[in-house]
Short mmCIF file of C-alpha atoms in Angstrom, two decimals:
data_model
loop_
_atom_site.label_atom_id
_atom_site.label_comp_id
_atom_site.label_asym_id
_atom_site.label_seq_id
_atom_site.Cartn_x
_atom_site.Cartn_y
_atom_site.Cartn_z
CA MET A 1 -5.11 5.76 -10.98
CA ASN A 2 -3.56 3.87 -13.80
CA MET A 3 -4.78 1.08 -15.95
CA ARG A 4 -3.90 -0.77 -19.12
CA TYR A 5 -5.80 -3.15 -21.32
CA THR A 6 -5.16 -6.83 -22.02
CA GLY A 7 -7.42 -7.52 -24.97
CA ASP A 8 -10.69 -5.90 -23.89
CA ASN A 9 -9.84 -6.09 -20.25
CA ILE A 10 -8.53 -3.68 -17.74
CA ILE A 11 -5.70 -4.43 -15.37
CA GLU A 12 -4.75 -2.11 -12.54
CA ILE A 13 -1.28 -0.61 -12.37
CA GLY A 14 -2.17 1.12 -9.09
CA ALA A 15 -4.73 0.39 -6.35
CA ASN A 16 -6.13 -3.12 -6.75
CA TRP A 17 -8.70 -4.09 -4.11
CA ILE A 18 -11.36 -2.65 -1.90
CA HIS A 19 -9.99 -3.85 1.44
CA GLY A 20 -12.85 -4.79 3.77
CA PRO A 21 -15.86 -4.14 1.49
CA SER A 22 -18.63 -3.65 4.05
CA GLU A 23 -20.95 -0.90 5.35
CA GLY A 24 -18.17 0.90 7.23
CA ASN A 25 -16.07 1.30 4.08
CA PRO A 26 -16.97 4.44 2.10
CA VAL A 27 -15.19 3.18 -1.03
CA PHE A 28 -17.41 0.10 -1.01
CA CYS A 29 -20.56 2.18 -0.42
CA LEU A 30 -19.73 4.55 -3.30
CA ALA A 31 -18.80 1.68 -5.63
CA ARG A 32 -22.11 -0.02 -4.83
CA GLN A 33 -24.02 3.22 -5.33
CA TYR A 34 -22.39 3.74 -8.75
CA GLY A 35 -23.06 0.12 -9.78
CA LEU A 36 -19.36 -0.67 -10.23
CA LEU A 37 -19.26 -4.04 -8.43
CA GLU A 38 -20.21 -7.58 -9.34
CA PRO A 39 -23.15 -9.29 -7.60
CA ASP A 40 -20.96 -11.65 -5.55
CA ALA A 41 -19.09 -8.68 -4.04
CA LEU A 42 -22.42 -7.39 -2.73
CA THR A 43 -23.65 -10.50 -0.90
CA PRO A 44 -24.26 -10.24 2.87
CA GLU A 45 -21.99 -13.29 3.37
CA ASN A 46 -19.06 -11.53 1.68
CA GLN A 47 -19.64 -8.35 3.68
CA ALA A 48 -19.78 -10.30 6.95
CA MET A 49 -16.59 -12.29 6.34
CA ASP A 50 -13.83 -10.91 8.55
CA VAL A 51 -10.53 -11.99 6.98
CA GLU A 52 -8.36 -9.59 9.06
CA GLY A 53 -6.36 -8.52 6.03
CA HIS A 54 -5.54 -12.07 4.85
CA PRO A 55 -8.16 -13.28 2.35
CA PRO A 56 -8.53 -17.10 2.38
CA TRP A 57 -7.21 -17.53 -1.17
CA VAL A 58 -6.53 -21.04 -2.51
CA PRO A 59 -2.73 -21.31 -2.74
CA ASN A 60 -0.27 -23.24 -4.92
CA PHE A 61 3.34 -23.54 -3.70
CA PHE A 62 6.28 -24.07 -6.03
CA SER A 63 9.88 -24.52 -4.96
CA SER A 64 13.15 -23.37 -6.50
CA SER A 65 14.00 -27.01 -7.21
CA GLY A 66 11.13 -27.07 -9.70
CA ARG A 67 8.46 -29.03 -7.86
CA LYS A 68 4.94 -28.25 -6.77
CA LEU A 69 4.92 -28.54 -2.98
CA ASN A 70 2.46 -30.41 -0.88
CA ALA A 71 0.33 -27.80 0.91
CA GLU A 72 0.09 -30.05 4.02
CA ASP A 73 3.86 -29.77 4.55
CA ILE A 74 3.55 -26.00 4.36
CA TYR A 75 0.45 -25.21 6.43
CA PRO A 76 2.11 -25.47 9.87
CA ALA A 77 4.58 -22.73 8.83
CA GLN A 78 1.82 -20.52 7.45
CA GLU A 79 -0.27 -21.05 10.56
CA MET A 80 2.64 -20.23 12.87
CA PHE A 81 3.48 -17.12 10.86
CA LEU A 82 -0.08 -15.77 10.91
CA GLU A 83 -0.35 -16.40 14.65
CA LEU A 84 2.90 -14.52 15.25
CA MET A 85 1.74 -11.59 13.08
CA SER A 86 -1.47 -11.44 15.06
CA GLU A 87 0.50 -11.58 18.34
CA GLY A 88 2.84 -8.87 17.05
CA SER A 89 -0.06 -6.50 16.53
CA LYS A 90 -0.99 -6.62 20.24
CA PHE A 91 2.07 -4.78 21.59
CA GLU A 92 0.55 -1.48 20.48
CA SER A 93 -2.26 -1.76 23.02
CA GLN A 94 -0.22 -3.52 25.74
CA GLY A 95 2.76 -1.18 25.50
CA GLY A 96 6.35 -2.34 25.93
CA GLU A 97 7.68 -3.77 22.70
CA PRO A 98 10.20 -6.60 23.25
CA TRP A 99 11.88 -5.88 19.87
CA SER A 100 12.06 -2.67 17.90
CA CYS A 101 10.80 -4.14 14.63
CA VAL A 102 8.39 -6.79 13.37
CA GLY A 103 11.18 -8.70 11.57
CA ASP A 104 13.21 -9.35 14.74
CA PHE A 105 10.08 -10.42 16.63
CA ILE A 106 9.00 -12.91 13.94
CA ARG A 107 12.49 -14.39 13.52
CA SER A 108 13.22 -14.88 17.20
CA GLU A 109 9.75 -16.28 18.01
CA ALA A 110 9.64 -18.54 14.93
CA GLU A 111 13.09 -19.93 15.69
CA GLN A 112 12.07 -20.75 19.24
CA GLN A 113 8.73 -22.29 18.23
CA ALA A 114 10.25 -24.28 15.36
CA ALA A 115 12.78 -25.83 17.76
CA GLU A 116 9.98 -26.82 20.15
CA LYS A 117 7.11 -27.78 17.86
CA TRP A 118 8.99 -29.29 14.92
CA LYS A 119 11.83 -31.09 16.71
CA ASP A 120 10.56 -34.53 15.66
CA ILE A 121 10.12 -33.65 11.98
CA ASP A 122 12.77 -34.57 9.40
CA ALA A 123 15.36 -31.85 8.81
CA ALA A 124 14.38 -31.27 5.16
CA THR A 125 10.74 -30.48 6.01
CA ARG A 126 11.77 -28.27 8.92
CA CYS A 127 14.17 -26.41 6.65
CA LEU A 128 11.44 -26.02 3.99
CA ARG A 129 9.05 -24.55 6.56
CA LEU A 130 11.58 -21.89 7.55
CA CYS A 131 11.94 -21.08 3.84
CA VAL A 132 8.16 -20.63 3.74
CA ILE A 133 8.46 -18.12 6.59
CA SER A 134 10.99 -16.15 4.49
CA ASN A 135 8.41 -16.15 1.71
CA MET A 136 5.67 -14.93 4.04
CA LEU A 137 7.90 -12.11 5.28
CA LYS A 138 8.22 -11.02 1.61
CA VAL A 139 4.43 -11.16 1.30
CA GLU A 140 4.20 -8.84 4.33
CA CYS A 141 6.72 -6.45 2.74
CA CYS A 142 4.27 -6.05 -0.15
CA VAL A 143 1.25 -5.72 2.16
CA ASN A 144 3.02 -3.06 4.25
CA GLY A 145 4.83 -1.33 1.40
CA ALA A 146 8.14 -1.79 3.26
CA HIS A 147 11.60 -2.85 2.08
CA SER A 148 11.87 -5.30 4.97
CA MET A 149 9.82 -6.14 8.04
CA ASP A 150 12.93 -4.97 9.94
CA GLU A 151 11.85 -1.44 8.99
CA VAL A 152 8.33 -1.79 10.38
CA GLY A 153 8.03 -0.72 14.03
CA LEU A 154 6.72 -3.48 16.29
CA GLY A 155 5.09 -1.13 18.82
CA ALA A 156 3.12 0.68 16.13
CA TYR A 157 2.36 -2.37 13.96
CA GLY A 158 -0.98 -2.89 15.71
CA LEU A 159 -2.23 0.62 14.88
CA TYR A 160 -3.54 -0.67 11.54
CA LYS A 161 -7.18 -1.75 11.62
CA THR A 162 -9.03 -3.92 9.12
CA LEU A 163 -12.70 -3.76 8.14
CA PRO A 164 -14.91 -6.83 7.64
CA GLY A 165 -15.60 -8.02 4.10
CA LEU A 166 -13.85 -10.24 1.55
CA ASP A 167 -11.53 -8.04 -0.53
CA CYS A 168 -12.98 -7.42 -3.99
CA THR A 169 -11.93 -5.67 -7.20
CA PHE A 170 -13.60 -3.39 -9.76
CA PRO A 171 -14.32 -5.34 -12.99
CA GLY A 172 -14.18 -2.04 -14.91
CA GLY A 173 -11.15 -0.70 -13.02
CA TYR A 174 -10.78 1.55 -9.95
CA GLU A 175 -10.92 4.52 -12.32
CA GLY A 176 -14.70 4.13 -12.56
CA LEU A 177 -14.90 5.41 -8.99
CA ILE A 178 -12.96 8.59 -9.85
CA LYS A 179 -14.96 9.15 -13.06
CA ASN A 180 -18.23 8.96 -11.11
CA LEU A 181 -17.00 11.27 -8.35
CA MET A 182 -15.70 13.77 -10.93
CA SER A 183 -18.99 13.73 -12.83
CA GLU A 184 -20.64 15.28 -9.78
CA LEU A 185 -18.33 18.32 -9.92
CA PRO A 186 -18.63 21.35 -12.21
CA SER A 187 -16.53 20.61 -15.30
CA ASP A 188 -13.98 23.44 -15.08
CA LEU A 189 -13.21 23.02 -11.38
CA VAL A 190 -10.02 20.96 -11.55
CA THR A 191 -6.78 22.25 -13.05
CA TYR A 192 -4.34 19.62 -14.32
CA ASN A 193 -0.61 19.76 -15.10
CA ARG A 194 0.01 22.66 -12.75
CA PRO A 195 2.77 21.46 -10.38
CA VAL A 196 3.06 23.41 -7.13
CA ARG A 197 6.51 24.73 -6.27
CA CYS A 198 5.79 26.18 -2.85
CA VAL A 199 2.99 26.79 -0.37
CA HIS A 200 3.59 30.14 1.35
CA TRP A 201 1.71 30.21 4.63
CA ASN A 202 1.91 32.01 7.99
CA ASN A 203 1.21 35.27 6.25
CA THR A 204 1.83 37.97 8.82
CA GLU A 205 1.07 40.77 6.35
CA LYS A 206 -2.51 41.94 6.77
CA GLU A 207 -3.52 40.64 3.36
CA GLU A 208 -6.89 39.33 2.28
CA ASN A 209 -5.67 35.76 1.89
CA SER A 210 -3.48 33.93 4.34
CA VAL A 211 -1.99 31.38 1.90
CA MET A 212 -0.29 31.82 -1.45
CA ILE A 213 0.44 28.88 -3.72
CA GLU A 214 3.33 29.37 -6.10
CA CYS A 215 3.32 27.08 -9.14
CA ASP A 216 6.25 25.88 -11.27
CA ASP A 217 5.04 28.09 -14.13
CA GLU A 218 5.40 31.16 -11.84
CA LYS A 219 1.60 31.49 -11.54
CA LYS A 220 0.46 32.44 -8.03
CA ILE A 221 -2.85 31.42 -6.50
CA ALA A 222 -4.18 33.19 -3.41
CA ALA A 223 -6.25 31.12 -0.97
CA ASP A 224 -7.70 31.12 2.53
CA HIS A 225 -6.90 27.43 2.99
CA VAL A 226 -4.96 24.75 1.16
CA ILE A 227 -5.38 21.00 1.70
CA VAL A 228 -2.15 19.14 0.93
CA THR A 229 -2.73 15.53 -0.15
CA VAL A 230 0.64 14.62 -1.69
CA PRO A 231 1.94 11.09 -1.04
CA LEU A 232 4.25 10.76 1.96
CA GLY A 233 7.12 9.80 -0.38
CA TYR A 234 6.75 13.12 -2.19
CA LEU A 235 6.56 14.97 1.13
CA LYS A 236 9.73 13.26 2.42
CA LYS A 237 11.60 14.29 -0.71
CA HIS A 238 10.30 17.84 -1.21
CA HIS A 239 9.15 19.19 2.17
CA SER A 240 12.09 21.61 2.47
CA THR A 241 11.12 23.48 -0.72
CA LEU A 242 7.35 22.81 -0.61
CA PHE A 243 6.60 24.94 2.47
CA SER A 244 7.65 28.45 3.36
CA PRO A 245 8.20 28.84 6.27
CA PRO A 246 9.27 25.17 6.72
CA LEU A 247 7.14 22.60 8.55
CA PRO A 248 7.37 22.78 12.35
CA LEU A 249 9.96 20.36 13.74
CA HIS A 250 7.57 17.95 15.45
CA LYS A 251 5.67 17.51 12.19
CA LEU A 252 8.88 17.09 10.23
CA HIS A 253 10.14 14.43 12.62
CA SER A 254 6.91 12.48 12.13
CA VAL A 255 7.29 12.72 8.34
CA GLU A 256 10.75 11.21 8.80
CA ARG A 257 9.71 8.48 11.29
CA LEU A 258 6.81 7.20 9.24
CA GLY A 259 7.87 4.69 6.61
CA PHE A 260 7.13 4.93 2.90
CA GLY A 261 8.22 2.17 0.56
CA THR A 262 7.64 0.67 -2.86
CA ASN A 263 5.37 -2.19 -3.84
CA ASN A 264 5.30 -2.96 -7.57
CA LYS A 265 3.34 -5.29 -9.81
CA ILE A 266 4.71 -7.37 -12.66
CA TYR A 267 1.90 -8.74 -14.83
CA VAL A 268 2.68 -11.88 -16.82
CA GLU A 269 0.42 -13.37 -19.48
CA PHE A 270 0.56 -17.03 -20.60
CA ASP A 271 -0.99 -19.10 -23.39
CA SER A 272 -2.09 -21.72 -20.86
CA PRO A 273 -2.05 -22.00 -17.07
CA TRP A 274 0.67 -23.91 -15.18
CA TRP A 275 -1.25 -23.53 -11.89
CA ASP A 276 -4.39 -25.34 -10.64
CA ALA A 277 -7.80 -24.22 -11.92
CA ASP A 278 -8.97 -23.22 -8.42
CA CYS A 279 -5.67 -21.50 -7.52
CA GLU A 280 -5.90 -17.83 -6.47
CA VAL A 281 -2.35 -17.17 -5.24
CA ILE A 282 1.03 -18.73 -6.11
CA TYR A 283 3.93 -18.68 -3.64
CA LEU A 284 7.52 -19.20 -4.79
CA VAL A 285 9.64 -20.80 -2.06
CA TRP A 286 13.44 -20.61 -2.36
CA GLU A 287 14.95 -23.68 -0.72
CA ASP A 288 18.12 -21.85 0.36
CA GLU A 289 16.31 -19.26 2.50
CA ASP A 290 15.92 -20.99 5.87
CA GLY A 291 17.39 -17.92 7.60
CA MET A 292 13.96 -16.20 7.48
CA LEU A 293 15.20 -13.20 5.49
CA ASP A 294 13.03 -10.83 3.47
CA GLN A 295 15.82 -9.03 1.60
CA VAL A 296 18.51 -10.25 -0.81
CA PRO A 297 22.26 -9.74 -0.24
CA ASP A 298 23.02 -8.76 -3.86
CA VAL A 299 20.20 -6.66 -5.29
CA GLN A 300 21.52 -6.48 -8.85
CA ARG A 301 22.21 -10.20 -9.20
CA SER A 302 19.26 -11.63 -7.31
CA TRP A 303 16.52 -8.96 -7.12
CA ILE A 304 14.01 -11.49 -8.47
CA LYS A 305 14.24 -13.51 -5.21
CA LYS A 306 12.26 -10.73 -3.52
CA LEU A 307 9.18 -11.51 -5.67
CA PHE A 308 7.02 -13.59 -3.31
CA GLY A 309 4.81 -14.97 -6.07
CA PHE A 310 1.64 -14.09 -7.94
CA THR A 311 -2.05 -13.45 -7.54
CA VAL A 312 -4.21 -14.99 -10.28
CA LEU A 313 -6.51 -12.67 -12.22
CA LYS A 314 -10.00 -14.15 -12.10
CA PRO A 315 -12.14 -15.09 -13.93
CA SER A 316 -9.91 -16.48 -16.70
CA GLU A 317 -12.85 -16.17 -19.15
CA ARG A 318 -12.38 -12.42 -18.77
CA TYR A 319 -8.60 -12.03 -18.46
CA GLY A 320 -7.12 -15.11 -20.11
CA HIS A 321 -4.20 -16.63 -18.21
CA VAL A 322 -2.73 -13.61 -16.44
CA LEU A 323 -0.77 -13.50 -13.20
CA CYS A 324 0.14 -10.44 -11.16
CA GLY A 325 3.58 -10.74 -9.53
CA TRP A 326 4.32 -8.71 -6.39
CA ILE A 327 7.67 -7.30 -5.34
CA ALA A 328 8.53 -4.70 -2.70
CA GLY A 329 11.52 -2.76 -1.43
CA HIS A 330 14.92 -1.86 -2.89
CA GLU A 331 14.82 -4.94 -5.14
CA SER A 332 11.56 -3.61 -6.56
CA GLU A 333 13.11 -0.16 -7.05
CA TYR A 334 16.06 -1.74 -8.88
CA MET A 335 13.65 -3.73 -11.10
CA GLU A 336 12.16 -0.40 -12.25
CA THR A 337 15.51 0.62 -13.76
CA LEU A 338 15.72 -2.47 -15.99
CA SER A 339 14.35 -2.63 -19.52
CA GLU A 340 11.07 -4.44 -20.12
CA GLN A 341 13.10 -7.00 -22.09
CA GLU A 342 15.38 -7.71 -19.09
CA VAL A 343 12.40 -8.07 -16.75
CA THR A 344 10.71 -10.46 -19.22
CA HIS A 345 13.89 -12.53 -19.52
CA THR A 346 14.31 -12.81 -15.74
CA MET A 347 10.62 -13.68 -15.23
CA THR A 348 10.87 -16.39 -17.90
CA GLN A 349 13.93 -17.94 -16.22
CA LEU A 350 12.21 -17.78 -12.83
CA ILE A 351 9.03 -19.50 -14.01
CA CYS A 352 10.94 -22.22 -15.92
CA ARG A 353 12.94 -22.90 -12.76
CA PHE A 354 9.98 -23.11 -10.37
CA THR A 355 7.70 -25.13 -12.65
CA GLY A 356 10.56 -27.39 -13.75
CA ASN A 357 9.20 -26.89 -17.26
CA PRO A 358 11.57 -25.18 -19.75
CA THR A 359 8.76 -24.52 -22.24
CA VAL A 360 6.61 -22.29 -20.02
CA THR A 361 7.20 -18.82 -21.42
CA PRO A 362 5.20 -15.66 -20.81
CA ARG A 363 3.57 -13.99 -23.80
CA ARG A 364 4.19 -10.53 -22.40
CA VAL A 365 5.09 -8.68 -19.26
CA LEU A 366 3.92 -5.32 -17.92
CA ARG A 367 5.18 -3.74 -14.70
CA SER A 368 4.53 -0.69 -12.52
CA GLN A 369 7.28 1.78 -11.59
CA TRP A 370 5.99 3.65 -8.55
CA PHE A 371 9.36 4.60 -7.06
CA HIS A 372 10.55 6.46 -10.14
CA ASP A 373 7.18 8.17 -10.60
CA PRO A 374 8.08 11.77 -9.66
CA TRP A 375 4.69 12.45 -8.04
CA THR A 376 4.60 9.40 -5.76
CA CYS A 377 8.25 8.35 -5.04
CA GLY A 378 6.91 4.96 -3.88
CA SER A 379 3.60 3.32 -3.01
CA TYR A 380 2.19 3.85 0.49
CA SER A 381 3.04 4.36 4.13
CA TYR A 382 3.69 2.12 7.12
CA PRO A 383 4.70 2.87 10.74
CA GLY A 384 8.52 2.84 10.90
CA LYS A 385 10.69 1.93 13.87
CA GLY A 386 10.12 4.23 16.84
CA CYS A 387 6.79 5.34 15.36
CA SER A 388 3.69 5.86 17.52
CA ALA A 389 0.08 7.00 17.25
CA GLN A 390 1.39 10.51 18.04
CA ASP A 391 3.21 10.59 14.68
CA LEU A 392 -0.05 10.02 12.81
CA GLU A 393 -1.67 12.72 14.98
CA ASN A 394 1.17 15.07 14.02
CA MET A 395 0.70 14.21 10.32
CA MET A 396 -2.89 15.37 10.29
CA GLU A 397 -2.39 18.49 12.42
CA PRO A 398 -3.15 21.68 10.44
CA LEU A 399 -0.86 24.75 10.25
CA PRO A 400 -0.41 27.03 12.04
CA THR A 401 -0.39 24.77 15.13
CA LYS A 402 -2.77 25.26 18.07
CA GLY A 403 -2.28 28.29 20.25
CA SER A 404 -1.04 30.46 17.41
CA LEU A 405 -2.64 33.88 17.06
CA LEU A 406 -2.34 33.68 13.28
CA GLN A 407 -5.20 32.98 10.90
CA PRO A 408 -6.19 29.34 11.71
CA LEU A 409 -6.35 26.37 9.29
CA GLN A 410 -4.07 27.84 6.62
CA VAL A 411 -2.61 24.47 5.57
CA LEU A 412 -4.48 21.20 6.14
CA PHE A 413 -3.20 17.68 5.51
CA ALA A 414 -4.99 14.66 4.07
CA GLY A 415 -4.04 11.44 2.28
CA GLU A 416 -3.57 7.82 3.38
CA ALA A 417 -0.48 8.60 5.50
CA THR A 418 -2.54 10.92 7.73
CA HIS A 419 -5.11 8.32 8.82
CA PRO A 420 -4.56 6.95 12.35
CA CYS A 421 -5.57 3.36 11.52
CA TYR A 422 -6.45 2.97 7.80
CA TYR A 423 -3.13 4.26 6.42
CA SER A 424 -2.00 2.61 3.15
CA THR A 425 -5.57 2.18 1.87
CA VAL A 426 -7.93 4.00 -0.52
CA HIS A 427 -10.65 4.14 2.13
CA GLY A 428 -8.11 5.70 4.51
CA ALA A 429 -7.31 8.37 1.92
CA LEU A 430 -11.01 9.05 1.33
CA PHE A 431 -11.80 9.33 5.04
CA THR A 432 -9.00 11.89 5.51
CA GLY A 433 -10.27 14.07 2.66
CA TRP A 434 -13.71 14.09 4.26
CA ARG A 435 -12.13 14.82 7.66
CA GLU A 436 -10.41 17.97 6.38
CA ALA A 437 -13.53 19.12 4.50
CA ASP A 438 -15.49 18.68 7.75
CA ARG A 439 -12.82 20.62 9.63
CA LEU A 440 -13.36 23.62 7.33
CA ILE A 441 -17.15 23.25 7.42
CA SER A 442 -17.06 23.30 11.26
CA HIS A 443 -14.74 26.30 11.20
CA TYR A 444 -17.12 28.34 9.06
CA SER A 445 -20.22 27.15 10.92
CA ALA A 446 -18.62 28.37 14.16
CA ILE A 447 -17.81 31.74 12.60
CA CYS A 448 -21.34 32.17 11.26
CA ASN A 449 -22.90 31.22 14.58
CA SER A 450 -20.68 33.52 16.62
CA GLU A 451 -21.28 36.67 14.57
CA PRO A 452 -23.29 39.22 16.55
CA PRO A 453 -26.86 39.61 15.23
CA LYS A 454 -27.17 42.63 12.93
CA SER A 455 -29.15 45.56 14.37
CA LYS A 456 -32.63 45.96 12.93
CA LEU A 457 -32.50 49.75 13.29
#
């Protein structure tokens, strides 16, 4: 959890929203219990609204030729795109995916439908609508944490489930949730700055403890059980040294098949707004992108084209005029390597171009760098090509695997990438932590119940 201040206000560098704030979402219930939400986030209407992962934000569209676009020209493209995304999520339950990835499905279907539905529209508008679809694919890259929708498996795309409720934020920052949870624990319980080098499990020696955790500072910690909650990106990079003996092959293959990408934020602050007062999201449409692509050919020269646009921080009375830009994938990872000055310069050029106003300059820029963070190596997981529900099952399976005669439940796995349908979310991560705690509670309850009664003699 990371946050910075703009004046007196907190902006999130990490997790941003509670997705689906309603009774079934434990993050929402805890936030409500701790008094961390605003009254409008708590209304029954907001909890009942089912937005299916796409909040009905008021949009502004700007084009690379420096004009504000007419939303009416754009809506048919948006509508078609959302329908196709919804259709694409049904292959999971029907079986038989006609394409291997979401990107191919969207492109082929959109091309076909555009030819049929928009054949009587002037060529310029038709071209613009296809450019809008490119923009929406970039939006989905951010939502999914993927470099391209060509890397998201079509068959598994529908595994993700949404909860009802209109996405909301924490006025005082997500960190308030952690602070409240931590305050319920004894103060000396958590050790910080103690990186783990290796988890030694499968202890065949008849020792007291079945697991030994070796830290970078050579310190060794003996345990009966360890719950591993590292991000999937960290696991992909370090699994070969993190476990001894190594992970079983089926589990390793699932770690490899699941996707893990980067989604970064670039906050930009202005003296005055160049967007409408009611605007909640700004989309930047490049007029040369009618090929429905969500990646750029030359990352170093045109990485900025991957930025789909901005969400507007509301209310402006609290934040001033601040936008949060969103950029995913390799372009986002390249952006992390640039200096803050270079990012500011490129953002300034971009905004001057799209507004057609050479005087619009950001006051300051602040960006996240999740890919180069050594403990995350990216943002969150998505189902890659060839992925299935079985891979998520494999992710959450404890070690040693079933049927082994060794001490059970030595290594358990939690974290967003181990949830079968809420992966990539905070509530998914929370549910998996509870799941593994419950697994250990059940284990010990069973042991206690099965012990023979002690003789009264």
